[in-house]
Amino acid sequence: MSDELLINVTPQETRVAKIENGMLQEVVIERASRRGLVGNIYRGKVCRVLPGMQAAFLEIGLQRTAFLHLSDIVTNEEKKNGTAEVTINDLLRDGQEILVQVVKDPMGTKGARLTTHITIPARYLVYMPNSNHIGISQKLEGDEERERLKAIIKDLLPEFNGGGYIVRTVAEGISEQAVRADMKFLEKLWQAVQENNNAEHSAMMVYEDLPLAMRVMRDIADINIDAIRIDSRETYDKVIKFANKFIPELADGIEYYPGERPIFDLYGVEDEIQRALQAKIKLKSGGYLIIDQTEAMTTVDINTGGYVGNRNLEETIFKTNLEATQAIVRQLRIRNLGGIIIIDFIDMKEAEHRRQVLRAFEKALERDHAKTCITEVSNLGLIEMTRKRTRESLEHILCEACPVCDGKGTVKTVETVAFEIFREIIREARQFDTKKLLVLTSKKVGDYLMDEETSSIAELEEFMQRSIQLQIDNEYSQEQYDVVPM
């Protein structure tokens, strides 16, 4: 399998696309005016404690206050000692200042999610200054290698000032010297964070995570990536310098792309991004998916569409569902869909078919870096799953609610709006003693009133003993109208 990373940089935004076997699988966008906050550390000030929710809101210098739940404050040690029954009032008070880290970006109307369990990542290790735990990435297989790395950490701990560590997947096979270098780097970084936090009149943010291009390089878990192509000379120089210092094994694969044709166009990424903003996704067989993203959850519906198969209905349904598993996982990654996701597979009668579809879905999810949890296929053909969400979805970054339908996806029919206008005319006539009423409305509704409802308007004028004048305003949306007494 060939993997490539494309990094497109402009002064306004940085975009990173991951290509697997020639197909886009993930895209991350970071805008200069709205950089992601995950990983940033702040000196937060408690502005409101909510005992009923066992949580608190903190001011960290953003437009909206951030949210800190009790479960993100109580440590594992406290739970072991039987003191986990503490309440939020025992730990926080209004006006108190504490060091917190963002674990989830602000989304929609919700503020950032915080934790007091600070973690600072480096290339091979994640440092936890408020813990003494030593952990190994679950994706790092091999008991012997896991024990070797844990032993190295334990042997080196006396050289440093405490804290815990998590060994990352990419640390497999690294030397003790490389581990020590990472630990030294992390200790110096934590000292700088503490100095910033203790400095008088310092800003609320005491540590900012790396920009997207550097962050992607640091967090690359797969060292078998064939190429990393960057279309900005300035960013390329920074990435090369970063790679030579921290990931020399990847440095040879980093290339500067100077071509006139945009790099995302060259690989068809722009077209894939546009398709990922649509509700309908076509499958090669002729079937299709309908993906509906709401604030509460995301639903995915599978349909056979134009695929009729060549054996029987059950076999057709099975093959459509099997093909859909790959397409669904790909769309989850490209769109960065998170939270609760309900997948409505076409009903399969045979238990073996349901089992194979579920296993294919699980296998496709193995390459997804986000943490997922899925259930068995229900009797209704549904799979319920959750996918960890730390940043906004592609749709939320690139789109906004339609100003005409206000995000509903539908508008009232012309007939419905016309009848609403009639009711409003009667309401205004009874409230104001005037001889004429002016109706301002959109062109479609105005044309309908003048063509289809002319007799109704005449009857209304006779009934109320006053004239009704229609005026079309091209700036009005279909649902918009005004009835003005004259």
Short mmCIF file of C-alpha atoms in Angstrom, two decimals:
data_model
loop_
_atom_site.label_atom_id
_atom_site.label_comp_id
_atom_site.label_asym_id
_atom_site.label_seq_id
_atom_site.Cartn_x
_atom_site.Cartn_y
_atom_site.Cartn_z
CA MET A 1 0.00 0.00 0.00
CA SER A 2 1.40 3.39 -1.03
CA ASP A 3 0.73 6.36 1.24
CA GLU A 4 1.39 10.00 0.39
CA LEU A 5 0.89 13.29 2.23
CA LEU A 6 0.08 16.47 0.32
CA ILE A 7 0.53 19.79 2.12
CA ASN A 8 -1.03 22.83 0.47
CA VAL A 9 -0.06 26.16 2.08
CA THR A 10 -1.45 29.66 1.47
CA PRO A 11 -1.24 32.73 3.74
CA GLN A 12 -4.88 32.15 4.72
CA GLU A 13 -4.90 28.41 5.40
CA THR A 14 -2.95 25.15 5.46
CA ARG A 15 -4.50 21.95 4.12
CA VAL A 16 -3.14 18.43 4.50
CA ALA A 17 -4.46 15.49 2.49
CA LYS A 18 -3.59 11.84 3.06
CA ILE A 19 -3.62 9.71 -0.09
CA GLU A 20 -3.76 5.92 0.18
CA ASN A 21 -3.44 3.91 -3.04
CA GLY A 22 -4.24 6.99 -5.09
CA MET A 23 -7.43 7.83 -3.18
CA LEU A 24 -8.04 10.62 -0.69
CA GLN A 25 -8.68 9.23 2.79
CA GLU A 26 -8.29 12.20 5.11
CA VAL A 27 -8.14 15.98 4.85
CA VAL A 28 -7.28 18.44 7.62
CA ILE A 29 -7.79 22.19 7.23
CA GLU A 30 -6.38 24.87 9.52
CA ARG A 31 -7.12 28.53 8.85
CA ALA A 32 -4.81 31.30 10.01
CA SER A 33 -7.73 33.24 11.49
CA ARG A 34 -9.14 30.22 13.31
CA ARG A 35 -6.41 27.79 14.31
CA GLY A 36 -7.32 24.63 16.17
CA LEU A 37 -6.96 24.79 19.94
CA VAL A 38 -6.51 21.11 20.83
CA GLY A 39 -3.27 20.65 22.76
CA ASN A 40 -2.99 24.31 23.79
CA ILE A 41 -2.44 24.95 27.51
CA TYR A 42 -4.08 27.90 29.29
CA ARG A 43 -4.14 29.48 32.70
CA GLY A 44 -7.90 29.30 33.14
CA LYS A 45 -10.01 31.32 35.54
CA VAL A 46 -13.13 29.68 36.96
CA CYS A 47 -16.10 31.97 36.25
CA ARG A 48 -18.98 29.67 37.13
CA VAL A 49 -19.25 26.40 39.08
CA LEU A 50 -22.27 24.19 38.28
CA PRO A 51 -22.87 21.68 41.11
CA GLY A 52 -25.89 20.22 39.30
CA MET A 53 -23.71 19.23 36.33
CA GLN A 54 -20.56 18.55 38.38
CA ALA A 55 -18.73 20.88 36.03
CA ALA A 56 -17.45 24.42 35.69
CA PHE A 57 -17.05 27.08 33.02
CA LEU A 58 -13.64 28.70 32.70
CA GLU A 59 -12.45 31.86 31.01
CA ILE A 60 -9.36 31.12 28.89
CA GLY A 61 -9.35 34.18 26.64
CA LEU A 62 -11.70 32.88 23.92
CA GLN A 63 -15.04 34.26 22.73
CA ARG A 64 -16.92 31.56 24.64
CA THR A 65 -16.15 30.15 28.06
CA ALA A 66 -14.69 26.63 28.10
CA PHE A 67 -16.15 23.56 29.84
CA LEU A 68 -14.39 21.46 32.50
CA HIS A 69 -16.12 18.37 33.91
CA LEU A 70 -15.37 16.73 37.25
CA SER A 71 -14.21 13.55 35.47
CA ASP A 72 -11.45 15.59 33.83
CA ILE A 73 -10.17 16.76 37.23
CA VAL A 74 -10.30 13.74 39.53
CA THR A 75 -7.16 11.63 39.17
CA ASN A 76 -6.89 7.88 39.04
CA GLU A 77 -5.02 7.96 42.35
CA GLU A 78 -7.98 9.62 44.05
CA LYS A 79 -10.30 6.94 42.69
CA LYS A 80 -8.06 4.17 43.99
CA ASN A 81 -7.97 5.75 47.44
CA GLY A 82 -11.75 5.81 47.59
CA THR A 83 -12.03 9.59 47.46
CA ALA A 84 -13.69 9.74 44.05
CA GLU A 85 -16.95 10.85 45.70
CA VAL A 86 -15.65 14.42 45.80
CA THR A 87 -17.84 17.08 44.20
CA ILE A 88 -16.96 19.94 41.92
CA ASN A 89 -17.35 22.36 44.85
CA ASP A 90 -14.58 20.49 46.71
CA LEU A 91 -12.14 21.15 43.88
CA LEU A 92 -13.06 24.49 42.30
CA ARG A 93 -14.37 27.89 43.36
CA ASP A 94 -15.27 31.04 41.48
CA GLY A 95 -12.22 33.14 40.60
CA GLN A 96 -9.75 30.29 41.08
CA GLU A 97 -6.95 29.98 38.48
CA ILE A 98 -5.82 26.53 37.29
CA LEU A 99 -3.72 25.14 34.45
CA VAL A 100 -5.88 23.43 31.83
CA GLN A 101 -5.47 21.94 28.37
CA VAL A 102 -7.92 21.90 25.46
CA VAL A 103 -8.97 18.37 24.46
CA LYS A 104 -11.84 19.34 22.12
CA ASP A 105 -12.21 22.41 19.91
CA PRO A 106 -15.28 24.67 20.20
CA MET A 107 -18.04 23.21 18.02
CA GLY A 108 -21.25 24.94 17.03
CA THR A 109 -22.65 26.64 20.12
CA LYS A 110 -20.43 24.67 22.50
CA GLY A 111 -17.21 26.03 23.97
CA ALA A 112 -13.89 24.17 24.16
CA ARG A 113 -13.64 21.06 26.37
CA LEU A 114 -10.85 21.16 28.96
CA THR A 115 -8.87 18.82 31.19
CA THR A 116 -6.39 19.30 34.02
CA HIS A 117 -4.53 16.13 32.97
CA ILE A 118 -1.85 17.90 30.93
CA THR A 119 -0.17 15.91 28.13
CA ILE A 120 2.67 17.21 25.94
CA PRO A 121 3.59 15.12 22.88
CA ALA A 122 6.98 14.69 21.29
CA ARG A 123 7.98 12.35 18.46
CA TYR A 124 8.21 9.13 20.50
CA LEU A 125 6.74 10.00 23.89
CA VAL A 126 3.84 11.86 25.47
CA TYR A 127 4.75 13.53 28.76
CA MET A 128 2.22 13.67 31.64
CA PRO A 129 3.61 16.06 34.29
CA ASN A 130 0.78 15.41 36.75
CA SER A 131 1.04 11.63 36.69
CA ASN A 132 3.58 8.88 37.38
CA HIS A 133 2.03 6.36 35.00
CA ILE A 134 4.08 4.65 32.27
CA GLY A 135 1.99 3.42 29.37
CA ILE A 136 2.57 1.89 25.95
CA SER A 137 0.45 2.57 22.86
CA GLN A 138 -2.09 -0.21 22.31
CA LYS A 139 -1.19 -0.27 18.62
CA LEU A 140 2.38 -1.24 19.47
CA GLU A 141 2.31 -5.03 19.25
CA GLY A 142 4.79 -7.52 20.64
CA ASP A 143 5.11 -8.10 24.38
CA GLU A 144 8.90 -8.21 24.25
CA GLU A 145 9.16 -4.78 22.60
CA ARG A 146 6.61 -3.29 24.98
CA GLU A 147 8.56 -4.53 27.99
CA ARG A 148 11.84 -3.27 26.52
CA LEU A 149 10.51 0.25 26.07
CA LYS A 150 8.91 0.31 29.50
CA ALA A 151 12.19 -0.82 31.08
CA ILE A 152 14.08 1.98 29.27
CA ILE A 153 11.67 4.60 30.63
CA LYS A 154 11.96 3.25 34.18
CA ASP A 155 15.76 3.21 34.02
CA LEU A 156 15.87 6.82 32.80
CA LEU A 157 13.30 8.26 35.24
CA PRO A 158 15.84 9.03 38.04
CA GLU A 159 17.60 11.45 35.66
CA PHE A 160 14.45 13.61 35.40
CA ASN A 161 12.07 15.47 37.68
CA GLY A 162 9.20 13.00 37.78
CA GLY A 163 6.06 12.77 35.69
CA GLY A 164 4.62 9.95 33.60
CA TYR A 165 5.07 8.93 29.97
CA ILE A 166 3.14 7.21 27.22
CA VAL A 167 5.25 5.53 24.54
CA ARG A 168 3.84 6.24 21.07
CA THR A 169 3.45 3.69 18.27
CA VAL A 170 6.35 5.12 16.25
CA ALA A 171 8.76 4.34 19.11
CA GLU A 172 8.98 0.70 18.09
CA GLY A 173 12.64 -0.30 17.78
CA ILE A 174 14.14 3.05 18.87
CA SER A 175 17.28 3.24 21.00
CA GLU A 176 17.67 4.34 24.61
CA GLN A 177 19.51 7.44 23.34
CA ALA A 178 16.47 8.49 21.31
CA VAL A 179 14.18 7.99 24.33
CA ARG A 180 16.49 10.08 26.54
CA ALA A 181 16.57 12.88 23.94
CA ASP A 182 12.77 12.97 23.84
CA MET A 183 12.56 13.03 27.64
CA LYS A 184 15.04 15.93 27.84
CA PHE A 185 13.11 17.87 25.21
CA LEU A 186 9.81 17.33 27.01
CA GLU A 187 11.24 18.33 30.41
CA LYS A 188 12.58 21.61 28.97
CA LEU A 189 9.25 22.27 27.28
CA TRP A 190 7.35 21.70 30.54
CA GLN A 191 9.71 24.04 32.37
CA ALA A 192 8.97 26.73 29.78
CA VAL A 193 5.22 26.18 30.25
CA GLN A 194 5.58 26.61 34.02
CA GLU A 195 7.66 29.78 33.59
CA ASN A 196 5.02 31.24 31.27
CA ASN A 197 2.30 30.32 33.75
CA ASN A 198 4.11 31.95 36.68
CA ALA A 199 5.13 35.10 34.82
CA GLU A 200 3.31 38.25 35.90
CA HIS A 201 0.89 39.84 33.42
CA SER A 202 1.36 36.94 31.02
CA ALA A 203 -1.35 35.95 28.52
CA MET A 204 -3.83 33.24 29.42
CA MET A 205 -2.33 30.89 26.81
CA VAL A 206 0.94 29.52 28.19
CA TYR A 207 1.63 26.91 25.49
CA GLU A 208 0.52 26.68 21.86
CA ASP A 209 0.76 23.46 19.89
CA LEU A 210 2.72 23.34 16.64
CA PRO A 211 1.18 24.64 13.38
CA LEU A 212 -0.57 22.02 11.26
CA ALA A 213 2.31 21.18 8.90
CA MET A 214 4.72 20.51 11.80
CA ARG A 215 2.06 18.76 13.86
CA VAL A 216 1.35 16.33 11.04
CA MET A 217 5.05 15.50 10.77
CA ARG A 218 5.36 14.96 14.53
CA ASP A 219 2.29 12.75 14.71
CA ILE A 220 2.97 10.58 11.66
CA ALA A 221 2.57 7.05 12.97
CA ASP A 222 3.40 5.30 9.70
CA ILE A 223 7.04 5.70 8.73
CA ASN A 224 6.30 3.82 5.50
CA ILE A 225 4.83 6.90 3.86
CA ASP A 226 6.31 7.03 0.35
CA ALA A 227 6.26 10.78 -0.21
CA ILE A 228 5.40 14.07 1.47
CA ARG A 229 4.83 16.83 -1.09
CA ILE A 230 4.67 20.49 -0.06
CA ASP A 231 3.80 23.35 -2.42
CA SER A 232 5.32 26.14 -0.29
CA ARG A 233 9.09 26.67 -0.31
CA GLU A 234 9.04 28.37 3.11
CA THR A 235 7.04 25.57 4.72
CA TYR A 236 9.17 22.96 2.94
CA ASP A 237 12.34 24.43 4.45
CA LYS A 238 10.80 24.38 7.94
CA VAL A 239 9.54 20.82 7.56
CA ILE A 240 12.91 19.58 6.28
CA LYS A 241 14.66 21.18 9.24
CA PHE A 242 12.13 19.63 11.62
CA ALA A 243 12.42 16.21 9.98
CA ASN A 244 16.23 16.16 10.00
CA LYS A 245 16.14 16.81 13.73
CA PHE A 246 13.30 14.55 14.84
CA ILE A 247 12.42 12.08 12.05
CA PRO A 248 15.48 11.65 9.78
CA GLU A 249 14.05 8.40 8.38
CA LEU A 250 11.34 10.45 6.62
CA ALA A 251 13.52 13.35 5.42
CA ASP A 252 14.42 11.72 2.09
CA GLY A 253 10.74 11.40 1.18
CA ILE A 254 9.92 15.10 1.60
CA GLU A 255 9.63 16.95 -1.70
CA TYR A 256 8.98 20.53 -2.75
CA TYR A 257 6.27 20.75 -5.43
CA PRO A 258 6.86 23.79 -7.68
CA GLY A 259 4.35 22.90 -10.40
CA GLU A 260 2.00 25.47 -11.91
CA ARG A 261 -1.00 23.19 -11.51
CA PRO A 262 -2.28 23.23 -7.89
CA ILE A 263 -1.14 20.13 -6.03
CA PHE A 264 -4.67 19.27 -4.84
CA ASP A 265 -5.95 19.45 -8.43
CA LEU A 266 -3.18 17.13 -9.56
CA TYR A 267 -4.43 14.38 -7.25
CA GLY A 268 -8.15 15.13 -7.59
CA VAL A 269 -8.41 16.21 -3.96
CA GLU A 270 -10.46 19.34 -4.70
CA ASP A 271 -13.14 17.26 -6.44
CA GLU A 272 -13.21 14.79 -3.53
CA ILE A 273 -13.66 17.61 -1.04
CA GLN A 274 -16.61 18.94 -3.06
CA ARG A 275 -18.16 15.45 -3.14
CA ALA A 276 -17.67 15.14 0.62
CA LEU A 277 -19.93 18.16 1.12
CA GLN A 278 -22.82 16.43 -0.66
CA ALA A 279 -25.39 14.21 1.04
CA LYS A 280 -25.38 11.56 -1.71
CA ILE A 281 -22.31 9.42 -2.39
CA LYS A 282 -22.44 7.05 -5.36
CA LEU A 283 -20.99 3.55 -5.18
CA LYS A 284 -19.23 1.93 -8.14
CA SER A 285 -21.87 -0.80 -8.35
CA GLY A 286 -24.68 1.71 -8.87
CA GLY A 287 -25.81 1.86 -5.24
CA TYR A 288 -25.42 4.98 -3.13
CA LEU A 289 -25.14 6.35 0.40
CA ILE A 290 -27.12 9.18 1.95
CA ILE A 291 -25.19 10.89 4.77
CA ASP A 292 -27.13 13.26 7.00
CA GLN A 293 -25.10 15.18 9.57
CA THR A 294 -27.03 16.82 12.42
CA GLU A 295 -25.97 18.27 15.76
CA ALA A 296 -27.26 15.22 17.65
CA MET A 297 -25.85 12.47 15.41
CA THR A 298 -24.94 11.43 11.89
CA THR A 299 -27.01 8.91 9.96
CA VAL A 300 -25.88 6.90 6.96
CA ASP A 301 -28.42 5.14 4.73
CA ILE A 302 -27.41 2.55 2.13
CA ASN A 303 -29.49 1.97 -1.02
CA THR A 304 -29.05 -0.45 -3.93
CA GLY A 305 -29.96 2.30 -6.43
CA GLY A 306 -29.30 1.14 -9.96
CA TYR A 307 -27.51 -2.07 -8.87
CA VAL A 308 -29.71 -5.09 -9.71
CA GLY A 309 -27.14 -7.86 -9.29
CA ASN A 310 -27.10 -11.06 -11.31
CA ARG A 311 -28.23 -13.77 -8.86
CA ASN A 312 -30.90 -12.99 -6.29
CA LEU A 313 -32.07 -10.18 -4.06
CA GLU A 314 -30.22 -11.36 -0.94
CA GLU A 315 -26.92 -11.57 -2.84
CA THR A 316 -27.48 -8.11 -4.35
CA ILE A 317 -28.15 -6.62 -0.91
CA PHE A 318 -25.11 -8.36 0.59
CA LYS A 319 -22.73 -7.09 -2.12
CA THR A 320 -24.10 -3.54 -1.85
CA ASN A 321 -23.63 -3.54 1.93
CA LEU A 322 -20.14 -5.01 1.59
CA GLU A 323 -19.09 -2.30 -0.87
CA ALA A 324 -20.68 0.36 1.35
CA THR A 325 -18.50 -0.52 4.36
CA GLN A 326 -15.36 0.75 2.60
CA ALA A 327 -17.10 3.88 1.28
CA ILE A 328 -18.59 4.71 4.70
CA VAL A 329 -15.27 4.52 6.55
CA ARG A 330 -13.63 6.62 3.87
CA GLN A 331 -16.33 9.28 4.19
CA LEU A 332 -16.08 9.25 8.00
CA ARG A 333 -12.38 10.02 7.70
CA ILE A 334 -12.63 12.61 4.92
CA ARG A 335 -15.55 14.44 6.55
CA ASN A 336 -14.13 13.91 10.06
CA LEU A 337 -17.52 12.85 11.37
CA GLY A 338 -17.65 12.21 15.10
CA GLY A 339 -20.01 11.58 17.98
CA ILE A 340 -22.89 9.12 17.53
CA ILE A 341 -23.20 7.59 14.06
CA ILE A 342 -26.08 5.31 13.00
CA ILE A 343 -25.57 3.23 9.86
CA ASP A 344 -28.67 1.77 8.24
CA PHE A 345 -27.53 -1.18 6.17
CA ILE A 346 -30.05 -2.79 3.83
CA ASP A 347 -31.79 -5.61 5.74
CA MET A 348 -29.98 -8.94 5.36
CA LYS A 349 -31.82 -12.17 6.16
CA GLU A 350 -28.76 -14.41 6.49
CA ALA A 351 -26.81 -14.16 9.76
CA GLU A 352 -23.57 -15.04 7.96
CA HIS A 353 -24.00 -12.05 5.64
CA ARG A 354 -24.52 -9.74 8.62
CA ARG A 355 -21.39 -11.15 10.26
CA GLN A 356 -19.27 -10.66 7.14
CA VAL A 357 -20.47 -7.07 6.66
CA LEU A 358 -19.64 -6.26 10.29
CA ARG A 359 -16.16 -7.80 10.01
CA ALA A 360 -15.48 -5.91 6.77
CA PHE A 361 -16.56 -2.70 8.48
CA GLU A 362 -14.30 -3.38 11.48
CA LYS A 363 -11.35 -4.14 9.19
CA ALA A 364 -11.88 -0.91 7.25
CA LEU A 365 -11.89 1.02 10.54
CA GLU A 366 -8.46 -0.33 11.51
CA ARG A 367 -6.74 2.36 9.42
CA ASP A 368 -8.75 5.14 11.05
CA HIS A 369 -6.60 6.99 13.59
CA ALA A 370 -9.68 8.18 15.53
CA LYS A 371 -10.93 5.99 18.37
CA THR A 372 -14.13 4.17 17.44
CA CYS A 373 -16.58 1.87 19.20
CA ILE A 374 -19.15 -0.14 17.23
CA THR A 375 -22.02 -2.51 18.05
CA GLU A 376 -23.20 -5.69 16.36
CA VAL A 377 -25.64 -5.44 13.44
CA SER A 378 -29.12 -5.19 14.95
CA ASN A 379 -32.21 -7.04 13.71
CA LEU A 380 -33.15 -3.87 11.85
CA GLY A 381 -29.83 -3.88 10.00
CA LEU A 382 -28.45 -0.94 12.00
CA ILE A 383 -24.93 -0.46 13.30
CA GLU A 384 -24.53 2.03 16.12
CA MET A 385 -21.07 3.48 16.58
CA THR A 386 -19.19 6.36 18.14
CA ARG A 387 -16.13 8.07 16.70
CA LYS A 388 -14.00 10.37 18.82
CA ARG A 389 -14.34 13.98 17.77
CA THR A 390 -11.68 16.54 18.71
CA ARG A 391 -12.11 19.11 15.94
CA GLU A 392 -14.90 20.36 13.72
CA SER A 393 -16.08 18.32 10.76
CA LEU A 394 -15.22 19.29 7.19
CA GLU A 395 -18.76 20.59 6.65
CA HIS A 396 -18.63 22.81 9.74
CA ILE A 397 -15.29 24.29 8.63
CA LEU A 398 -16.26 24.95 5.01
CA CYS A 399 -20.01 25.63 5.22
CA GLU A 400 -22.60 27.58 7.17
CA ALA A 401 -26.35 27.22 7.61
CA CYS A 402 -28.38 28.25 4.55
CA PRO A 403 -29.76 31.78 5.13
CA VAL A 404 -32.94 30.89 3.23
CA CYS A 405 -33.96 27.69 5.02
CA ASP A 406 -31.93 28.42 8.19
CA GLY A 407 -30.25 25.03 7.98
CA LYS A 408 -33.48 23.00 7.83
CA GLY A 409 -32.89 21.82 4.28
CA THR A 410 -36.47 22.69 3.22
CA VAL A 411 -38.55 25.85 2.69
CA LYS A 412 -42.30 26.41 2.86
CA THR A 413 -44.12 26.01 -0.43
CA VAL A 414 -45.35 29.04 -2.35
CA GLU A 415 -48.94 28.01 -1.55
CA THR A 416 -48.20 27.80 2.20
CA VAL A 417 -46.63 31.27 2.25
CA ALA A 418 -49.56 32.70 0.25
CA PHE A 419 -52.09 31.40 2.79
CA GLU A 420 -49.96 32.78 5.63
CA ILE A 421 -50.11 36.19 3.92
CA PHE A 422 -53.93 35.99 3.77
CA ARG A 423 -54.07 35.32 7.52
CA GLU A 424 -51.65 38.17 8.20
CA ILE A 425 -53.76 40.54 6.05
CA ILE A 426 -56.84 39.76 8.16
CA ARG A 427 -54.81 40.19 11.37
CA GLU A 428 -53.48 43.59 10.27
CA ALA A 429 -56.88 44.77 9.01
CA ARG A 430 -58.48 44.09 12.38
CA GLN A 431 -55.67 45.79 14.26
CA PHE A 432 -55.28 48.96 12.14
CA ASP A 433 -58.02 51.14 10.69
CA THR A 434 -56.51 51.87 7.27
CA LYS A 435 -57.92 51.96 3.73
CA LYS A 436 -55.10 50.05 2.04
CA LEU A 437 -52.66 47.23 2.84
CA LEU A 438 -49.32 46.79 1.05
CA VAL A 439 -48.00 43.23 0.71
CA LEU A 440 -44.24 42.90 0.09
CA THR A 441 -43.18 39.43 -0.99
CA SER A 442 -40.80 37.40 -3.18
CA LYS A 443 -41.30 37.07 -6.93
CA LYS A 444 -42.46 33.43 -6.83
CA VAL A 445 -45.05 34.08 -4.14
CA GLY A 446 -46.13 37.36 -5.77
CA ASP A 447 -46.62 35.66 -9.16
CA TYR A 448 -48.64 32.90 -7.49
CA LEU A 449 -50.91 35.42 -5.74
CA MET A 450 -51.51 37.40 -8.92
CA ASP A 451 -52.09 34.33 -11.13
CA GLU A 452 -53.63 31.57 -9.00
CA GLU A 453 -55.19 33.54 -6.14
CA THR A 454 -56.50 36.69 -7.88
CA SER A 455 -60.09 35.78 -7.05
CA SER A 456 -59.14 35.11 -3.40
CA ILE A 457 -57.57 38.57 -3.12
CA ALA A 458 -60.66 40.17 -4.66
CA GLU A 459 -62.92 38.34 -2.19
CA LEU A 460 -60.68 39.43 0.69
CA GLU A 461 -60.80 43.09 -0.44
CA GLU A 462 -64.58 42.96 -0.61
CA PHE A 463 -64.85 41.27 2.79
CA MET A 464 -62.58 43.80 4.55
CA GLN A 465 -63.71 46.84 2.56
CA ARG A 466 -60.16 47.94 1.80
CA SER A 467 -57.71 47.48 -1.08
CA ILE A 468 -54.71 45.15 -1.18
CA GLN A 469 -51.64 46.15 -3.19
CA LEU A 470 -48.95 43.61 -4.09
CA GLN A 471 -45.30 44.60 -4.51
CA ILE A 472 -42.52 42.20 -5.44
CA ASP A 473 -39.10 42.58 -3.81
CA ASN A 474 -36.38 40.51 -5.47
CA GLU A 475 -34.31 40.60 -2.28
CA TYR A 476 -36.96 38.63 -0.35
CA SER A 477 -36.56 34.88 0.11
CA GLN A 478 -39.51 32.56 -0.59
CA GLU A 479 -40.65 32.50 3.06
CA GLN A 480 -40.19 36.24 3.59
CA TYR A 481 -43.06 38.75 3.40
CA ASP A 482 -44.41 41.90 5.07
CA VAL A 483 -47.93 43.27 5.31
CA VAL A 484 -47.81 47.06 5.79
CA PRO A 485 -50.92 49.20 6.64
CA MET A 486 -51.04 52.30 4.41
#
